[in-house]
XYZ file of C-alpha atoms in Angstrom:
420
model
C -48.750 3.451 3.142
C -49.302 1.465 -0.038
C -52.175 2.008 -2.494
C -54.153 -0.914 -1.104
C -54.215 0.549 2.420
C -55.113 3.989 1.054
C -58.042 2.456 -0.848
C -59.232 0.697 2.326
C -58.889 3.961 4.243
C -61.137 5.804 1.762
C -63.820 3.092 1.807
C -63.905 2.665 5.587
C -63.770 6.390 6.383
C -66.735 6.908 4.028
C -68.678 4.120 5.760
C -67.984 5.601 9.206
C -69.287 9.103 8.480
C -72.895 8.316 9.463
C -71.967 7.708 13.109
C -72.128 11.089 14.876
C -71.445 9.955 18.462
C -67.784 10.904 18.349
C -67.022 13.286 21.209
C -63.295 13.800 21.103
C -62.205 14.770 24.567
C -63.420 14.816 28.145
C -60.407 13.140 29.663
C -56.774 13.931 30.379
C -53.977 11.459 29.657
C -50.449 12.776 30.194
C -47.501 11.721 28.110
C -44.892 9.530 29.734
C -41.226 9.041 28.997
C -40.897 6.930 25.891
C -44.587 7.349 25.069
C -46.297 8.991 22.112
C -48.608 11.998 22.489
C -51.119 12.948 25.152
C -54.792 13.803 25.579
C -55.571 17.341 26.744
C -58.738 17.750 28.817
C -61.697 19.708 27.429
C -64.830 18.885 25.470
C -65.067 18.803 21.693
C -66.492 17.033 18.676
C -64.752 15.452 15.716
C -63.624 18.144 13.249
C -64.893 20.936 15.490
C -63.625 23.084 18.365
C -63.279 22.443 22.080
C -64.163 24.943 24.810
C -60.607 26.220 25.028
C -60.552 27.003 21.296
C -58.554 23.990 20.099
C -59.507 22.329 16.829
C -60.204 18.661 17.530
C -59.617 16.051 14.853
C -59.998 12.283 15.010
C -59.273 9.475 12.618
C -62.889 8.350 12.274
C -62.873 4.932 10.666
C -64.345 1.439 10.707
C -62.312 -1.711 11.151
C -64.513 -3.320 8.505
C -67.756 -2.425 6.742
C -68.717 -6.055 6.187
C -71.683 -6.908 8.416
C -73.821 -9.960 9.096
C -76.878 -7.838 9.932
C -79.447 -6.432 7.500
C -80.591 -3.264 9.339
C -82.892 -1.281 7.048
C -81.415 2.127 7.988
C -77.727 1.208 7.625
C -75.603 1.779 4.525
C -73.417 -1.200 5.494
C -76.262 -3.742 5.658
C -75.396 -7.142 4.227
C -77.848 -6.837 1.325
C -76.297 -3.596 -0.016
C -73.972 -3.754 -2.998
C -71.297 -1.277 -1.884
C -67.475 -1.307 -1.888
C -66.291 -3.393 1.055
C -62.965 -3.396 2.849
C -61.308 -4.687 6.004
C -58.208 -3.366 7.736
C -56.042 -5.749 9.696
C -55.234 -4.841 13.281
C -51.635 -4.019 12.385
C -52.681 -1.831 9.413
C -55.062 0.210 11.536
C -52.526 0.635 14.336
C -49.877 1.785 11.842
C -52.343 4.223 10.233
C -53.166 5.797 13.589
C -49.522 6.163 14.621
C -48.456 7.639 11.265
C -51.363 10.105 11.180
C -50.619 11.183 14.744
C -46.925 11.706 14.072
C -47.774 13.896 11.081
C -50.124 15.961 13.275
C -53.173 15.030 11.169
C -55.155 13.766 14.162
C -55.377 13.914 17.951
C -56.960 10.522 18.448
C -58.960 7.610 17.069
C -62.697 6.970 16.758
C -63.082 3.299 15.872
C -66.240 1.372 15.024
C -66.938 -1.733 12.973
C -69.520 -3.811 11.202
C -70.243 -7.145 12.865
C -68.444 -10.086 11.261
C -68.917 -13.725 12.355
C -70.312 -12.720 15.766
C -70.154 -9.793 18.232
C -67.346 -11.290 20.337
C -65.087 -11.925 17.317
C -65.492 -8.309 16.168
C -65.134 -6.849 19.657
C -61.950 -8.851 20.252
C -60.334 -7.255 17.169
C -61.358 -3.750 18.267
C -59.811 -4.367 21.685
C -56.596 -5.623 20.073
C -56.231 -2.327 18.180
C -56.552 -0.286 21.377
C -54.312 -2.652 23.317
C -51.523 -2.543 20.717
C -51.700 1.252 20.572
C -51.438 1.577 24.349
C -49.025 -1.218 25.268
C -46.868 -1.774 22.179
C -46.617 1.801 20.860
C -47.323 3.513 24.212
C -49.847 5.782 22.503
C -51.403 8.328 24.887
C -53.736 10.060 22.451
C -57.520 9.895 22.634
C -59.265 6.582 21.792
C -63.030 6.168 21.423
C -64.205 2.597 20.838
C -67.666 1.499 19.747
C -68.725 -1.465 21.852
C -70.488 -4.111 19.796
C -74.040 -4.944 21.020
C -74.070 -8.498 22.337
C -70.338 -8.585 23.181
C -69.284 -10.423 26.339
C -68.617 -8.669 29.641
C -64.939 -9.725 29.612
C -64.268 -8.009 26.275
C -66.175 -4.855 27.209
C -64.245 -4.565 30.467
C -60.948 -5.117 28.648
C -61.871 -2.390 26.145
C -62.493 0.038 29.015
C -58.920 -0.398 30.236
C -57.500 0.983 26.981
C -60.174 3.358 25.631
C -60.944 6.856 26.898
C -64.602 6.554 25.949
C -66.874 3.630 25.067
C -70.210 3.897 23.328
C -73.040 1.575 22.314
C -75.549 2.938 19.813
C -79.210 2.522 20.694
C -80.136 3.485 17.095
C -83.940 3.206 17.356
C -85.608 4.522 20.564
C -88.310 1.834 20.906
C -87.983 -1.945 20.827
C -90.986 -2.362 18.527
C -89.565 -0.199 15.752
C -86.070 -1.628 16.190
C -87.457 -5.121 15.622
C -89.284 -3.901 12.522
C -86.186 -2.379 10.919
C -83.484 -4.634 12.388
C -85.008 -8.059 13.182
C -81.648 -9.505 14.324
C -81.221 -6.874 17.061
C -82.949 -6.072 20.338
C -82.539 -3.473 23.072
C -81.316 -6.031 25.584
C -78.107 -6.542 23.564
C -77.536 -2.748 23.714
C -78.401 -2.079 27.358
C -76.337 -5.027 28.612
C -72.933 -3.654 27.502
C -74.055 -0.213 28.743
C -74.406 -1.764 32.195
C -70.998 -3.439 31.889
C -69.437 -0.053 31.081
C -71.266 1.640 33.954
C -70.154 -1.015 36.445
C -66.559 -0.776 35.232
C -66.466 3.027 35.561
C -68.026 3.050 39.040
C -65.736 0.272 40.292
C -62.702 2.091 38.888
C -63.802 5.315 40.603
C -64.080 3.572 43.966
C -60.735 1.838 43.507
C -58.976 5.123 42.709
C -60.268 6.594 45.968
C -58.264 3.918 47.804
C -55.285 3.611 45.450
C -54.152 6.788 43.729
C -52.510 5.083 40.744
C -55.134 2.414 40.126
C -55.870 1.993 36.386
C -58.720 4.059 34.993
C -61.698 2.556 33.176
C -63.130 4.602 30.259
C -62.401 7.917 32.063
C -64.458 9.960 29.553
C -67.580 7.871 30.249
C -69.928 6.495 27.625
C -72.245 7.856 24.935
C -74.938 6.589 22.588
C -76.801 7.621 19.448
C -80.414 7.567 18.261
C -81.651 7.969 14.700
C -84.297 10.666 14.272
C -86.934 10.473 11.560
C -86.563 6.869 10.423
C -89.447 5.683 12.615
C -92.659 7.051 14.082
C -91.411 8.030 17.565
C -92.347 11.505 18.728
C -89.879 13.911 20.324
C -91.530 13.046 23.637
C -90.616 9.361 23.159
C -87.029 10.205 22.233
C -86.477 12.645 25.093
C -87.971 10.232 27.628
C -85.398 7.637 26.565
C -82.608 10.230 26.807
C -83.781 11.370 30.231
C -83.757 7.796 31.543
C -80.235 7.270 30.170
C -78.999 10.433 31.871
C -80.141 9.042 35.201
C -77.018 6.866 35.055
C -73.957 8.882 36.161
C -71.669 7.428 33.490
C -73.790 8.446 30.471
C -72.114 11.632 29.250
C -73.919 12.310 25.982
C -76.836 11.169 23.849
C -76.421 12.029 20.173
C -79.271 12.537 17.710
C -78.708 11.728 14.053
C -81.227 12.943 11.483
C -82.117 9.994 9.275
C -80.357 10.073 5.907
C -82.254 8.174 3.247
C -79.470 5.846 2.108
C -81.615 2.788 1.300
C -84.454 4.297 -0.719
C -85.552 0.905 -2.044
C -86.629 -0.328 1.420
C -90.356 0.408 1.798
C -90.184 0.185 5.610
C -88.367 3.517 5.644
C -89.812 6.991 5.013
C -88.995 8.643 1.695
C -87.211 11.783 2.886
C -85.719 14.206 0.386
C -83.366 15.554 3.036
C -82.497 14.718 6.677
C -84.675 16.359 9.391
C -81.854 18.682 10.447
C -84.063 21.280 12.145
C -85.709 18.596 14.270
C -82.286 17.176 15.109
C -81.154 20.638 16.221
C -84.246 21.141 18.403
C -83.603 17.793 20.098
C -80.038 18.844 20.905
C -81.361 22.107 22.362
C -83.925 20.219 24.455
C -81.222 17.766 25.536
C -79.133 20.723 26.734
C -82.090 22.017 28.753
C -82.468 18.613 30.428
C -78.784 18.396 31.323
C -77.878 21.945 32.329
C -81.050 24.025 32.770
C -82.971 21.784 35.191
C -85.937 21.241 32.856
C -87.997 18.050 32.872
C -89.199 16.239 29.758
C -92.896 16.850 30.487
C -92.209 20.601 30.627
C -90.887 20.609 27.073
C -93.148 17.985 25.466
C -96.212 16.156 26.705
C -99.284 14.288 25.459
C -100.862 17.513 24.182
C -97.642 18.755 22.536
C -95.665 15.575 21.700
C -93.196 17.247 19.315
C -90.893 20.223 19.667
C -91.704 23.454 17.853
C -89.564 23.643 14.708
C -89.868 27.430 14.372
C -88.527 28.449 17.784
C -86.176 26.893 20.330
C -87.626 24.725 23.155
C -86.844 27.208 25.925
C -88.666 30.050 24.167
C -91.540 27.708 23.349
C -91.900 26.810 27.043
C -91.773 30.481 28.057
C -94.533 31.436 25.606
C -96.734 28.635 26.981
C -96.149 29.795 30.589
C -96.543 33.592 30.698
C -97.568 33.325 34.372
C -93.898 32.605 35.212
C -92.829 36.040 33.923
C -91.643 38.757 34.138
C -88.584 37.797 36.191
C -86.792 40.443 38.238
C -83.131 40.146 37.281
C -81.940 41.793 40.498
C -83.731 39.428 42.901
C -84.482 36.134 41.101
C -82.725 32.903 42.080
C -80.221 31.252 39.746
C -82.673 28.457 38.905
C -85.315 31.027 37.906
C -82.867 32.974 35.732
C -82.091 29.804 33.792
C -85.705 29.725 32.591
C -85.507 33.152 30.925
C -85.078 32.976 27.117
C -81.817 34.603 26.111
C -80.047 33.906 29.419
C -77.649 30.981 29.563
C -75.788 29.302 32.398
C -72.783 31.619 32.106
C -74.934 34.771 31.995
C -77.030 33.580 34.959
C -73.896 32.994 37.070
C -72.540 36.442 36.190
C -75.865 38.068 37.082
C -75.971 36.412 40.513
C -72.345 37.347 41.195
C -72.581 40.945 39.906
C -75.806 42.139 41.504
C -74.208 42.019 44.958
C -72.271 45.139 43.972
C -74.767 47.126 41.883
C -78.167 46.935 40.270
C -78.222 45.460 36.776
C -79.727 47.083 33.681
C -79.989 46.173 30.006
C -76.485 47.458 29.241
C -74.933 45.265 31.937
C -76.976 42.268 30.783
C -75.712 42.663 27.245
C -72.120 42.844 28.491
C -72.704 39.580 30.374
C -73.693 37.790 27.173
C -77.490 37.773 27.528
C -79.499 37.960 24.293
C -81.516 41.119 25.003
C -83.631 40.706 21.878
C -85.210 37.626 23.507
C -84.886 38.402 27.192
C -86.470 41.884 27.115
C -90.028 40.494 26.966
C -89.552 38.243 29.992
C -87.661 40.352 32.559
C -87.691 43.490 34.642
C -84.467 45.109 35.785
C -82.999 48.452 36.800
C -84.638 49.958 33.716
C -88.308 49.252 33.179
C -88.969 47.387 29.909
C -91.299 49.002 27.412
C -93.586 45.997 27.178
C -93.425 42.456 28.572
C -95.156 39.274 27.513
C -98.194 40.253 29.596
C -98.797 43.484 27.678
C -97.999 42.069 24.254
C -99.315 38.517 24.610
C -97.606 35.255 23.677
C -98.713 35.359 20.027
C -97.264 38.833 19.447
C -93.958 37.993 21.178
C -93.696 34.844 19.064
C -94.144 36.870 15.856
C -91.555 39.404 16.984
C -88.979 36.706 17.717
C -89.569 34.516 14.662
C -86.726 34.739 12.110
C -87.599 37.126 9.326
C -88.338 35.236 6.072
C -85.867 35.870 3.321
C -87.232 37.948 0.455
C -87.747 35.825 -2.649
C -86.675 37.637 -5.814
C -88.318 36.615 -9.051
C -85.369 36.344 -11.386
C -87.681 36.663 -14.394
C -88.324 40.327 -13.506
C -85.891 43.123 -14.226
C -84.591 45.065 -11.215
C -83.005 48.494 -11.201
C -80.167 49.425 -8.832
C -80.265 53.062 -7.687
C -77.685 52.591 -4.913
C -75.165 54.877 -6.645
């Protein structure tokens, strides 16, 4: 790699860091004779760990950070005076292959600013994936960002080479999207989502008839919404997520706390730091929607439109519904156990499987991974709890479970250490 390519790499990797929708597994692609690498199944996130303990790493980069759009929330907007760079298709392919051979990465996460028009940009993204697969016989993981407004032919071609495709929704409501990004609309985002969904479902049906039929985006699709840049409540955001999850091919909705990168734009809120706690609560609520059989209106509604920032959504729901508790661990159904704070899907399955052989107490619950500190106020088991939510009341339980505030030490005062 020459100095010019290294400079481009630094600029484009920096520009790509704000996109968080980069799941880095979820599919299996075996190596073939004469090929390069493979993709091991399991779920993970860029620069994090998968379920089986593997560290996942992707080359997360943009093809170019030039863009014809002037989105208020984007660092790469056309009106910003920032370092710009563009990698050619061959340069990006060579980078990916060299990084993979040196064991720096396990795959590629590729996005791009929009140059000329969506189809021109999308065609170049597809060429990168196509060259990796067909010329270099690369079997590692590839995640492509589909460009909003791209044609159906290009999106379908991208699905033949990529493991996952994603189209970012960015702003949850059309009204606020138009206010911050006048050149965009939700129709241009939802249309390629439908193309991806159709391609995946058609591929699934075809593979039922023909075992070796080519796969289309086998890891599904994902999207991302920005949190805190506009006035949407958590209820608005979760309603959008819930509707997206109704489609079988939508694997993940990502939430990105707004980072104030364009402070001069008065349409944006002046945030000193990203709303990371709110982002975390949305991920927790999203998990409850996907795996714990909760509905949006159970977590947030017209009376409580935003999630509680002090406690997690599941505990918040439990404190608002004391009539649901206490739950008898030795007799309750799996679906009921999932509603108990401190009990997850794995713990609930172990409880249901284990109680056929013996009655379960607090010791057994702890061994199964349940968080007794939370669960003790909401359950009864082989040992009677000292006090449940009914004896203590929701307010008292909330105080007991709130994180203890860190003691603030006034550095202007002298302190004596008698520990010795």
